[in-house]
Structures are given as C-alpha cells and as structure tokens.
CSV table of C-alpha atoms and ligand atoms in Angstrom, one decimal:
chain,number,residue,atom,x,y,z
E,1,MET,CA,17.6,-36.7,35.0
E,2,SER,CA,14.3,-37.2,34.4
E,3,ILE,CA,13.1,-41.1,32.9
E,4,PRO,CA,12.4,-39.8,29.2
E,5,THR,CA,9.1,-42.3,28.2
E,6,VAL,CA,9.9,-45.1,26.2
E,7,GLY,CA,8.4,-45.1,22.9
E,8,PRO,CA,7.4,-44.5,18.9
E,9,ARG,CA,8.4,-40.0,18.4
E,10,ARG,CA,7.7,-38.2,21.8
E,11,ARG,CA,7.0,-34.9,21.0
E,12,LYS,CA,6.8,-32.1,23.5
E,13,HIS,CA,5.9,-28.7,21.8
E,14,ILE,CA,6.1,-25.5,23.9
E,15,ALA,CA,5.4,-22.2,22.7
E,16,GLY,CA,8.9,-21.5,21.2
E,17,LEU,CA,10.7,-24.8,22.1
E,18,LEU,CA,10.5,-27.8,20.4
E,19,VAL,CA,11.6,-31.2,21.6
E,20,LEU,CA,11.5,-34.1,19.2
E,21,SER,CA,12.6,-37.1,20.4
E,22,VAL,CA,12.9,-40.5,18.5
E,23,SER,CA,12.7,-43.2,20.4
E,24,ILE,CA,14.5,-43.3,23.7
E,25,LEU,CA,16.4,-46.4,23.9
E,26,LEU,CA,17.4,-45.8,27.4
E,27,LEU,CA,19.5,-48.8,27.9
E,28,LEU,CA,21.6,-47.7,25.0
E,29,ARG,CA,22.3,-44.0,27.0
E,30,ASN,CA,22.7,-45.6,30.0
E,31,LEU,CA,25.7,-47.7,28.7
E,32,CYS,CA,27.1,-44.9,26.3
E,33,TRP,CA,30.8,-43.5,27.0
E,34,THR,CA,31.7,-46.3,29.8
E,35,PRO,CA,34.6,-46.5,29.4
E,36,PRO,CA,36.0,-50.0,29.0
E,37,ALA,CA,37.0,-51.8,32.4
E,38,SER,CA,40.7,-51.7,33.5
E,39,PHE,CA,41.4,-55.1,32.3
E,40,SER,CA,40.3,-54.7,29.3
E,41,THR,CA,42.5,-53.7,26.5
E,42,GLU,CA,40.4,-53.5,23.8
E,43,VAL,CA,39.4,-50.0,22.4
E,44,PRO,CA,35.8,-49.0,22.4
E,45,GLY,CA,34.7,-49.8,19.0
E,46,GLN,CA,31.6,-49.3,16.8
E,47,SER,CA,29.4,-48.8,19.2
E,48,GLN,CA,30.9,-46.1,20.6
E,49,GLU,CA,29.6,-44.2,17.5
E,50,ASP,CA,25.8,-45.1,18.7
E,51,CYS,CA,26.2,-43.0,21.7
E,52,PRO,CA,23.3,-40.8,21.2
E,53,LEU,CA,23.3,-36.6,20.7
E,54,THR,CA,20.9,-33.9,20.8
E,55,VAL,CA,20.9,-30.9,18.6
E,56,ILE,CA,20.0,-27.5,20.0
E,57,LEU,CA,18.9,-25.6,16.7
E,58,ALA,CA,18.6,-22.0,16.8
E,59,ALA,CA,15.9,-20.9,14.6
E,60,VAL,CA,13.7,-18.4,13.9
E,61,GLN,CA,9.6,-18.0,13.2
E,62,ARG,CA,9.7,-18.0,9.8
E,63,ASP,CA,12.0,-21.6,9.6
E,64,ASN,CA,9.7,-24.3,8.8
E,65,LEU,CA,9.8,-26.9,12.3
E,66,THR,CA,8.9,-29.7,10.4
E,67,VAL,CA,11.2,-29.3,7.5
E,68,LEU,CA,13.7,-28.9,10.3
E,69,ALA,CA,13.2,-32.3,12.2
E,70,GLN,CA,13.1,-34.0,8.9
E,71,GLN,CA,16.3,-32.4,7.8
E,72,SER,CA,18.0,-32.8,11.0
E,73,GLY,CA,19.9,-35.6,10.2
E,74,ILE,CA,19.2,-37.3,14.0
E,75,ARG,CA,19.1,-41.1,14.0
E,76,LEU,CA,17.1,-43.5,16.7
E,77,GLY,CA,17.8,-42.8,19.7
E,78,ASP,CA,18.9,-38.6,19.3
E,79,ASP,CA,17.3,-35.8,20.4
E,80,LEU,CA,16.2,-32.9,18.4
E,81,VAL,CA,15.7,-29.6,20.8
E,82,ILE,CA,14.6,-26.3,18.4
E,83,TYR,CA,14.5,-22.7,20.1
E,84,VAL,CA,12.2,-19.9,17.9
E,85,ALA,CA,14.6,-17.2,19.0
E,86,ASP,CA,12.4,-14.3,18.2
E,87,ASP,CA,9.0,-16.0,19.5
E,88,PRO,CA,8.0,-14.3,23.0
E,89,ASN,CA,7.4,-17.2,25.2
E,90,ALA,CA,10.7,-19.1,23.9
E,91,PRO,CA,13.0,-20.0,27.2
E,92,ILE,CA,15.1,-17.3,26.0
E,93,PRO,CA,15.4,-13.9,29.2
E,94,MET,CA,16.0,-11.6,25.3
E,95,ASN,CA,16.2,-12.4,21.8
E,96,LYS,CA,20.0,-11.0,21.4
E,97,GLY,CA,23.1,-12.0,20.8
E,98,ASP,CA,22.0,-14.4,17.9
E,99,GLU,CA,22.2,-18.4,18.6
E,100,ALA,CA,25.1,-17.4,21.3
E,101,MET,CA,22.1,-16.4,23.9
E,102,VAL,CA,20.2,-19.9,22.7
E,103,TYR,CA,22.8,-22.2,23.4
E,104,LEU,CA,24.2,-20.1,26.4
E,105,SER,CA,20.3,-20.7,28.3
E,106,TYR,CA,20.0,-24.0,26.7
E,107,LEU,CA,23.4,-25.3,28.9
E,108,ILE,CA,22.4,-22.9,32.1
E,109,ASP,CA,18.9,-24.5,31.9
E,110,ASN,CA,20.1,-27.8,31.7
E,111,TYR,CA,23.2,-27.5,33.2
E,112,ASP,CA,22.5,-30.6,36.3
E,113,ALA,CA,21.3,-33.1,33.4
E,114,LEU,CA,23.5,-32.2,30.0
E,115,PRO,CA,23.4,-35.2,27.3
E,116,GLU,CA,26.7,-36.9,27.0
E,117,LEU,CA,26.9,-35.8,23.2
E,118,MET,CA,25.3,-32.3,22.0
E,119,VAL,CA,25.4,-31.0,18.5
E,120,PHE,CA,24.5,-26.9,18.1
E,121,MET,CA,24.1,-25.7,15.1
E,122,HIS,CA,22.1,-22.9,13.1
E,123,ALA,CA,18.6,-23.6,12.0
E,124,GLY,CA,19.6,-23.2,8.1
E,125,ARG,CA,19.7,-26.6,6.7
E,126,THR,CA,21.7,-25.5,3.8
E,127,SER,CA,24.1,-22.7,4.4
E,128,TRP,CA,28.3,-21.2,3.9
E,129,HIS,CA,28.0,-22.3,7.8
E,130,ASN,CA,28.5,-25.4,5.8
E,131,ASN,CA,31.0,-27.6,4.1
E,132,ALA,CA,31.1,-27.4,0.1
E,133,ILE,CA,31.9,-31.2,-0.3
E,134,LEU,CA,28.6,-32.4,1.9
E,135,HIS,CA,26.2,-29.5,-0.1
E,136,PHE,CA,26.8,-27.2,2.0
E,137,LYS,CA,23.6,-29.1,4.1
E,138,SER,CA,23.4,-29.7,7.8
E,139,GLU,CA,21.9,-33.0,7.5
E,140,PRO,CA,24.9,-34.9,6.7
E,141,MET,CA,26.9,-33.1,9.2
E,142,VAL,CA,24.7,-34.4,12.3
E,143,ARG,CA,24.1,-38.3,10.1
E,144,ARG,CA,27.6,-38.6,9.9
E,145,LEU,CA,29.3,-37.3,12.3
E,146,ARG,CA,31.8,-39.6,14.5
E,147,ARG,CA,30.7,-39.6,17.5
E,148,SER,CA,33.5,-41.4,19.3
E,149,PHE,CA,35.5,-38.4,17.9
E,150,VAL,CA,33.2,-36.0,19.4
E,151,ARG,CA,34.0,-37.9,22.4
E,152,ASP,CA,37.6,-38.0,22.4
E,153,GLN,CA,38.3,-34.0,21.7
E,154,GLY,CA,35.3,-32.5,24.0
E,155,PHE,CA,34.7,-30.0,21.5
E,156,VAL,CA,35.2,-29.8,17.8
E,157,ASN,CA,34.2,-27.3,15.6
E,158,LEU,CA,31.6,-28.8,12.7
E,159,LEU,CA,32.9,-26.5,9.8
E,160,CYS,CA,35.9,-28.7,8.2
E,161,ASP,CA,35.8,-26.9,4.7
E,162,GLU,CA,38.8,-26.3,2.6
E,163,SER,CA,37.7,-22.8,1.7
E,164,PHE,CA,38.0,-21.8,5.5
E,165,ARG,CA,41.2,-23.1,6.2
E,166,CYS,CA,42.7,-21.1,8.6
E,167,ALA,CA,40.9,-18.3,6.9
E,168,ASN,CA,40.6,-16.3,10.2
E,169,LEU,CA,43.6,-16.4,12.0
E,170,PHE,CA,45.0,-13.4,13.9
E,171,LYS,CA,48.0,-12.4,15.5
E,172,ALA,CA,48.5,-9.3,18.2
E,173,THR,CA,49.8,-6.5,17.3
E,174,ASP,CA,51.7,-4.1,19.9
E,175,GLN,CA,48.6,-3.0,20.4
E,176,GLY,CA,46.9,-6.6,20.6
E,177,TYR,CA,43.6,-7.0,18.4
E,178,PRO,CA,41.1,-4.3,17.0
E,179,SER,CA,37.5,-4.8,18.3
E,180,TYR,CA,36.5,-5.9,14.7
E,181,ILE,CA,37.6,-9.2,14.9
E,182,LEU,CA,35.2,-10.3,17.0
E,183,THR,CA,32.1,-7.9,16.4
E,184,ARG,CA,32.5,-7.9,12.8
E,185,GLU,CA,32.3,-4.2,12.5
E,186,ARG,CA,34.0,-1.3,13.2
E,187,HIS,CA,33.2,-0.1,16.4
E,188,GLY,CA,31.7,3.4,16.1
E,189,LYS,CA,33.6,5.8,14.1
E,190,GLY,CA,36.8,5.9,17.2
E,191,SER,CA,39.7,5.9,16.6
E,192,LEU,CA,42.3,2.9,15.8
E,193,GLU,CA,43.4,3.3,19.6
E,194,SER,CA,39.4,2.9,20.8
E,195,GLN,CA,39.0,-0.5,18.6
E,196,TYR,CA,42.4,-2.0,20.4
E,197,ASP,CA,40.7,-0.9,23.9
E,198,LYS,CA,37.0,-2.2,22.8
E,199,PHE,CA,38.4,-5.3,22.3
E,200,GLN,CA,40.8,-5.5,25.5
E,201,GLU,CA,37.3,-4.6,27.7
E,202,ILE,CA,35.6,-7.6,25.6
E,203,TRP,CA,38.1,-9.5,26.1
E,204,ASP,CA,37.9,-8.8,29.7
E,205,ALA,CA,34.7,-9.7,30.0
E,206,ILE,CA,34.5,-12.8,28.3
E,207,PHE,CA,37.9,-13.8,30.1
E,208,PRO,CA,37.9,-12.0,33.3
E,209,SER,CA,41.5,-11.6,34.3
E,210,GLN,CA,43.0,-14.0,31.4
E,211,PRO,CA,45.8,-12.9,29.6
E,212,ILE,CA,45.1,-11.9,25.6
E,213,PRO,CA,46.7,-15.2,23.9
E,214,LEU,CA,49.3,-14.0,20.9
E,215,SER,CA,47.3,-15.6,18.4
E,216,LEU,CA,43.7,-16.5,18.2
E,217,GLY,CA,41.5,-18.3,15.6
E,218,CYS,CA,38.7,-20.5,14.5
E,219,PRO,CA,36.6,-21.5,11.8
E,220,ASP,CA,33.5,-19.1,11.4
E,221,GLY,CA,29.7,-20.8,11.8
E,222,ALA,CA,29.3,-21.0,15.5
E,223,GLN,CA,28.5,-24.4,15.0
E,224,PHE,CA,30.4,-26.9,17.0
E,225,ALA,CA,29.9,-30.3,19.0
E,226,LEU,CA,30.4,-30.8,22.8
E,227,THR,CA,30.8,-33.3,25.6
E,228,ARG,CA,28.9,-33.0,28.4
E,229,GLN,CA,32.3,-33.5,30.7
E,230,THR,CA,33.6,-30.4,28.2
E,231,ALA,CA,30.6,-27.9,28.8
E,232,ARG,CA,30.4,-28.5,33.0
E,233,GLY,CA,34.0,-28.0,33.0
E,234,VAL,CA,33.1,-24.4,32.6
E,235,PRO,CA,31.0,-23.5,36.2
E,236,LEU,CA,27.0,-22.8,35.6
E,237,ASP,CA,27.7,-19.2,37.3
E,238,ARG,CA,30.2,-18.2,34.2
E,239,LEU,CA,27.9,-19.5,31.4
E,240,LYS,CA,24.8,-17.1,33.8
E,241,ALA,CA,27.2,-14.6,33.6
E,242,LEU,CA,28.3,-14.8,29.7
E,243,ARG,CA,24.4,-14.6,28.8
E,244,GLN,CA,24.1,-11.9,31.1
E,245,TRP,CA,26.8,-9.5,29.6
E,246,ILE,CA,25.1,-10.7,25.9
E,247,ILE,CA,21.8,-8.9,27.8
E,248,ASP,CA,23.9,-5.7,29.0
E,249,THR,CA,26.3,-4.6,26.0
E,250,GLN,CA,25.7,-2.2,24.2
E,251,LEU,CA,27.0,-3.9,21.2
E,252,LYS,CA,23.9,-4.7,18.5
E,253,SER,CA,22.7,-8.1,18.7
E,254,PHE,CA,24.9,-9.8,15.4
E,255,GLN,CA,28.2,-8.1,17.3
E,256,ALA,CA,27.6,-10.0,20.5
E,257,GLY,CA,26.4,-12.9,18.9
E,258,GLY,CA,29.9,-12.3,16.8
E,259,VAL,CA,32.1,-12.3,19.6
E,260,PHE,CA,31.1,-16.1,21.0
E,261,GLU,CA,31.9,-17.1,17.3
E,262,ARG,CA,35.3,-16.3,17.8
E,263,THR,CA,35.7,-17.4,21.1
E,264,TRP,CA,33.6,-20.5,21.5
E,265,HIS,CA,36.8,-22.7,21.5
E,266,MET,CA,38.7,-20.8,24.6
E,267,ILE,CA,35.5,-20.9,26.1
E,268,PHE,CA,35.6,-24.4,26.3
E,269,GLN,CA,38.7,-25.7,25.8
E,270,GLY,CA,40.9,-22.6,27.5
E,271,THR,CA,42.5,-19.4,26.0
E,272,SER,CA,45.6,-21.4,25.7
E,273,ASN,CA,43.9,-23.2,23.0
E,274,SER,CA,43.4,-19.9,21.3
E,275,VAL,CA,43.9,-21.2,17.9
E,276,ALA,CA,41.7,-23.9,16.3
E,277,CYS,CA,43.4,-24.1,12.7
E,278,TYR,CA,42.3,-27.8,11.3
E,279,ILE,CA,44.0,-29.4,8.0
E,280,PRO,CA,40.6,-30.0,6.1
E,281,HIS,CA,41.3,-33.6,5.3
E,282,GLU,CA,42.4,-34.4,8.8
E,283,CYS,CA,39.1,-32.8,9.9
E,284,PHE,CA,36.8,-34.6,7.0
E,285,CYS,CA,38.2,-37.9,7.9
E,286,SER,CA,38.1,-37.5,11.5
E,287,LEU,CA,35.0,-35.6,11.8
E,288,TYR,CA,32.6,-37.0,9.1
E,289,GLY,CA,34.7,-40.2,7.9
E,290,ILE,CA,35.2,-38.9,4.6
E,291,CYS,CA,39.3,-40.1,4.3
E,292,PHE,CA,40.4,-38.9,0.8
E,293,GLY,CA,44.2,-39.9,2.5
E,294,THR,CA,42.5,-43.7,1.8
E,295,ILE,CA,42.2,-42.7,-1.8
E,296,SER,CA,45.2,-40.9,-2.8
E,297,SER,CA,48.2,-39.7,-1.9
E,298,SER,CA,47.9,-36.3,-2.0
E,299,PRO,CA,44.6,-36.0,-0.1
E,300,ASP,CA,44.6,-32.3,0.0
E,301,THR,CA,44.4,-31.6,-4.1
E,302,LEU,CA,41.7,-33.9,-4.3
E,303,LEU,CA,39.9,-32.2,-1.6
E,304,ASN,CA,40.6,-29.1,-3.2
E,305,GLU,CA,38.8,-30.2,-6.2
E,306,ALA,CA,36.1,-31.7,-4.5
E,307,THR,CA,35.5,-28.5,-2.6
E,308,SER,CA,35.5,-26.2,-5.8
E,309,SER,CA,33.1,-29.1,-7.7
E,310,GLY,CA,30.7,-28.6,-4.5
E,311,ASN,CA,31.0,-25.0,-5.1
E,312,GLU,CA,30.2,-25.0,-8.6
E,313,ILE,CA,26.9,-27.2,-7.7
E,314,TYR,CA,25.9,-24.6,-5.4
E,315,GLU,CA,26.4,-21.8,-7.9
E,316,MET,CA,24.6,-23.6,-10.7
E,317,SER,CA,21.7,-24.7,-8.6
E,318,ARG,CA,21.1,-21.2,-7.6
E,319,LYS,CA,21.4,-20.1,-11.5
E,320,LEU,CA,18.9,-22.5,-12.1
E,321,GLY,CA,16.2,-21.2,-9.3
E,322,ARG,CA,16.8,-17.7,-10.5
E,323,MET,CA,16.4,-18.8,-14.1
E,324,ARG,CA,12.8,-20.6,-13.0
E,325,TYR,CA,12.0,-17.7,-11.4
E,326,LEU,CA,12.4,-15.2,-14.3
E,327,GLY,CA,11.2,-17.8,-16.7
E,328,ASP,CA,7.6,-17.1,-15.1
E,329,GLN,CA,8.0,-13.5,-15.0
E,330,SER,CA,6.3,-11.5,-17.7
E,331,PRO,CA,9.0,-10.6,-20.7
E,332,SER,CA,10.3,-7.4,-20.5
E,333,SER,CA,14.0,-6.2,-21.2
E,334,VAL,CA,15.6,-6.3,-17.2
E,335,ILE,CA,14.6,-9.8,-17.9
E,336,ASP,CA,16.5,-10.6,-20.2
E,337,SER,CA,19.4,-8.6,-19.4
E,338,GLU,CA,19.4,-10.2,-16.1
E,339,LEU,CA,19.0,-13.6,-18.2
E,340,ALA,CA,21.7,-12.7,-20.6
E,341,GLY,CA,23.8,-12.0,-17.8
E,342,ILE,CA,23.5,-14.9,-15.8
E,343,SER,CA,24.2,-17.6,-18.5
E,344,LYS,CA,26.8,-14.9,-20.3
E,345,ASN,CA,24.7,-14.2,-23.6
E,346,GLU,CA,23.4,-17.5,-24.2
E,347,ILE,CA,20.2,-16.5,-23.4
E,348,GLY,CA,18.6,-13.9,-25.9
E,349,PRO,CA,16.5,-11.6,-25.9
E,350,GLY,CA,12.6,-12.6,-25.1
E,351,LYS,CA,13.7,-15.7,-23.3
E,352,ALA,CA,15.1,-17.3,-26.5
E,353,GLY,CA,17.1,-20.0,-25.6
E,354,LEU,CA,16.1,-20.1,-22.0
E,355,LEU,CA,14.8,-23.8,-21.8
E,356,GLU,CA,18.0,-25.6,-23.3
E,357,TYR,CA,20.4,-23.4,-21.1
E,358,MET,CA,18.3,-24.6,-18.0
E,359,ALA,CA,18.4,-28.4,-19.1
E,360,MET,CA,22.2,-28.0,-19.8
E,361,LEU,CA,22.5,-26.7,-16.5
E,362,GLU,CA,20.3,-29.2,-14.9
E,363,ALA,CA,21.8,-32.0,-17.0
E,364,ASN,CA,25.4,-30.5,-15.5
E,365,ILE,CA,24.0,-30.8,-11.7
E,366,THR,CA,22.9,-34.1,-12.1
E,367,ARG,CA,26.4,-35.1,-13.6
E,368,GLN,CA,28.1,-33.0,-11.3
E,369,THR,CA,26.5,-34.0,-8.0
E,370,LEU,CA,26.9,-37.6,-9.0
E,371,ASP,CA,30.3,-37.6,-9.6
E,372,LEU,CA,31.1,-35.6,-6.4
E,373,ASP,CA,29.1,-38.3,-4.2
E,374,ALA,CA,30.7,-41.0,-5.3
E,375,LEU,CA,34.1,-39.5,-4.8
E,376,VAL,CA,32.7,-38.6,-1.3
E,377,GLY,CA,31.6,-42.5,-0.9
E,378,LYS,CA,34.6,-44.2,-2.0
E,379,ALA,CA,36.5,-41.6,0.3
E,380,SER,CA,34.3,-42.8,3.1
E,381,ILE,CA,35.2,-45.2,5.9
E,382,GLN,CA,31.7,-45.7,7.2
E,383,THR,CA,28.5,-46.8,5.1
E,384,MET,CA,26.1,-43.8,5.5
K,401,LIG,C1,6.6,-26.8,6.4
K,401,LIG,O1,7.0,-27.5,5.2
K,401,LIG,C2,6.3,-28.9,4.8
K,401,LIG,C3,6.7,-30.0,4.1
K,401,LIG,O2,7.3,-28.7,2.8
K,401,LIG,C4,4.8,-27.8,4.5
K,401,LIG,O3,3.7,-29.3,4.2
K,401,LIG,C5,3.8,-27.3,5.0
K,401,LIG,O4,3.1,-26.6,4.8
K,401,LIG,C6,5.3,-26.6,5.5
K,401,LIG,N1,4.3,-25.3,7.2
K,401,LIG,C7,4.4,-24.1,6.9
K,401,LIG,C8,3.7,-23.4,8.1
K,401,LIG,O5,4.9,-22.9,5.7
K,402,LIG,C1,27.7,-27.8,-19.2
K,402,LIG,O1,29.0,-28.7,-18.7
K,402,LIG,C2,29.4,-29.1,-20.2
K,402,LIG,C3,30.2,-30.0,-20.6
K,402,LIG,O2,31.4,-29.9,-19.6
K,402,LIG,C4,30.1,-27.5,-20.6
K,402,LIG,O3,30.8,-27.3,-21.4
K,402,LIG,C5,29.3,-25.9,-20.7
K,402,LIG,O4,29.9,-24.9,-20.1
K,402,LIG,C6,28.4,-26.7,-18.6
K,402,LIG,N1,27.4,-25.2,-18.8
K,402,LIG,C7,27.6,-24.6,-17.7
K,402,LIG,C8,26.7,-24.0,-17.5
K,402,LIG,O5,27.8,-24.4,-16.5
C-alpha cells in the first residue's frame, strides 16, 4: 500500500474522481482491526470504533462536490472517494449500471490495497434510500456507523428503516422468479414465461452454476458497508466479470444497476444468505447505536412512532419549500388552487393566509424535529 502523506486535508483532484483524506493517522490505521493477543480475554472495545473508513460515493456532474465533502459524515482519519460517473474522464469503463459500475470499478482498481472498512453510497445526501428517523440524511449514517459491528458482519446494508421492513421479500414459484424483481421493469412485452426465463438468464450470469434460492430479499437502496476481508472473498476475476456483464448486457443502464441492488448481499455473503431481512430496531441499535430497547419495553412501537414523525417532518418540509417557491411567483388561479390543495383550503385566493400557514408549518417542523432528535438522543448508546 502506498504511504499517504501525513498532514492537514490532503486533496487530490483528478477529472471525474475526487479523493479527500482528513489527516491520515497512519499509526491508528496500522493498529486498526488487530485481533486481541491470544492470551487476552479482553473484548475489543471503543478503540475499534475509531478504525478509519473510506466512503465511496457514486456522484454525477450536477452534484456539488463541496457539499458532498461537507456532508459526508467522515471524521478524522477517514477517506472520501467521489466518482463523477457522467464525467467522460471518470475512471470507469462506461457510464452504465448506475452506482454498480462505480462500486465494482473501485473494488477492481483497488483490489490489492483496499481499505479495511468501506462504505458505498449514492451522492444524494437526503434521499429515500436513507432512514426516516435520521431525517433521510446520509451524514449521520456515516458518522454514527458502528465500525466494530461492520467488521464483525463483513457486509451490511445501511437501510434499517421501519418502512422497508422485509419489503422486498420474494418467494420462488414453480417457475422461479419473474425478471422484474431484479430489473424493476418488465422485460420487453414478452409472456410471463419469458419473464421467468429472463430471470434465469440474469441469475446464471451473476451467479454461474449456483442454484436459485427459494426466497430472496434485502433492503433497497444499494448502500452498504463492507470489510476488506469480505470484499476479497470475491475473486478479482469475478468482480471483473460482473462489471463486464454490465457493459455487455442488453438491459438498460438502470435495469443493470437494479440487478445489483437486489444481489449485492449474495455477491458478498453467498447465495445461501439470500435473505437479508433485518428487524428494524435491532438494526438501528447494532448499526447506528440507536437502541430503543434501552428506553422502552416495546422498542418496535417506539421506532414506529419515530419513523412516522420522521416521515411527517420530511413531508412538511417539502410542503414548506414548495410554498416558498409558489409565494414568490406572481399570483394566478393555478397557484391559488395548488396552495389550497397543499393546505387543505387553509390558504385562500391571492395567497391569503399563506404567511401564517407557513409560520405554523415551520413551527411544527421545528417542534417535531426537536422531539424526534431528543428521542433518538435518549436512545443513543454512544455520544454523537
Ligand atoms: C456548491 O455549494 C457551495 C456551498 O453551498 C456553494 O458555495 C457553491 O457555489 C456551490 N458550487 C456550485 C458549483 O454550485
Ligand atoms: C401543526 O401543529 C398543530 C398542533 O399540533 C396542529 O393542530 C396543526 O394541524 C399542525 N399543522 C400542520 C400543517 O401540520
């Protein structure tokens, strides 16, 4: 592994790829993950949480790299690698397959010097791929990530959200599975039978000579944490073959990417682990140190409420943003009717009552955000 220079914010900017390190602490890095000496019965403690990680972001040119770096959630000793997939100079063979192309290219190009701990994410900093109780933000996911848990698991999806509880659990029929559960879109206009054949064809390409499991499923989002050891359990040639499949397939770009969204867990953990279905409150506790079980005897119910609140806050914020925008436009009946719709007729013609309504919304957002953050804070087993 090349020795990075020690110093304040090392920044390397190649077209299409941004590498940002926050003061590399070499000593820390080398000590990291060292197993306890055999004579010791001590469980690796807090120091394991300090192990550096590398966040690999799949971005596009319209993303603001400054904002991505600011809101990455990385801390001292961590690295951030941003691929700008639609930059012609990005170090990927082709902009196809969405984030899957970026993730595979990173793993292939760095195979012999992978970081101990990697987090693969989309550039969108606030997105439905993220968790409602953390305001759908990427930053707290990275910041809170319990690195020792990832090390023990080898691979873990970053989405714990209650709304996604086993949402995509599929059971094979006699014919197997229809292809759209991998590609998100019915393949062609063919018969149902051709859907099943297509699934088989894709499966054989991704998992050659492996039987199709009876059930499969995982959280959506294609965002996960991965250890070097688990990554290197997949031979380099196999990673290259997977990437080549993306390049060669007749599927559309997003369909090819979608196939990986539903299969990453099996690529890294084997097809015998075809169902990655987490219990949300346990997932939050293990992965982010938010343990509702420490403050409630029904952690599930509490998480449910917190999730609803997170969703409401998001919805109210969206409404408020739209109202601000409409408020700045010249008055028209179209705007009047949209405002009436959003506010359930609380806002009348000519924007009457708009300001009051916006003030109420804003107050509600603030109050509910404080309540939710306080609850999450109370359930947190580590200070953040
Ligand atoms: C990126 O965001 C920063 C911070 O909000 C802003 O100052 C800057 O102008 C933005 N850059 C571009 C290219 O939009
Ligand atoms: C704001 O909160 C108040 C008090 O809980 C509630 O009556 C009102 O309906 C809320 N308004 C909106 C737009 O959410």
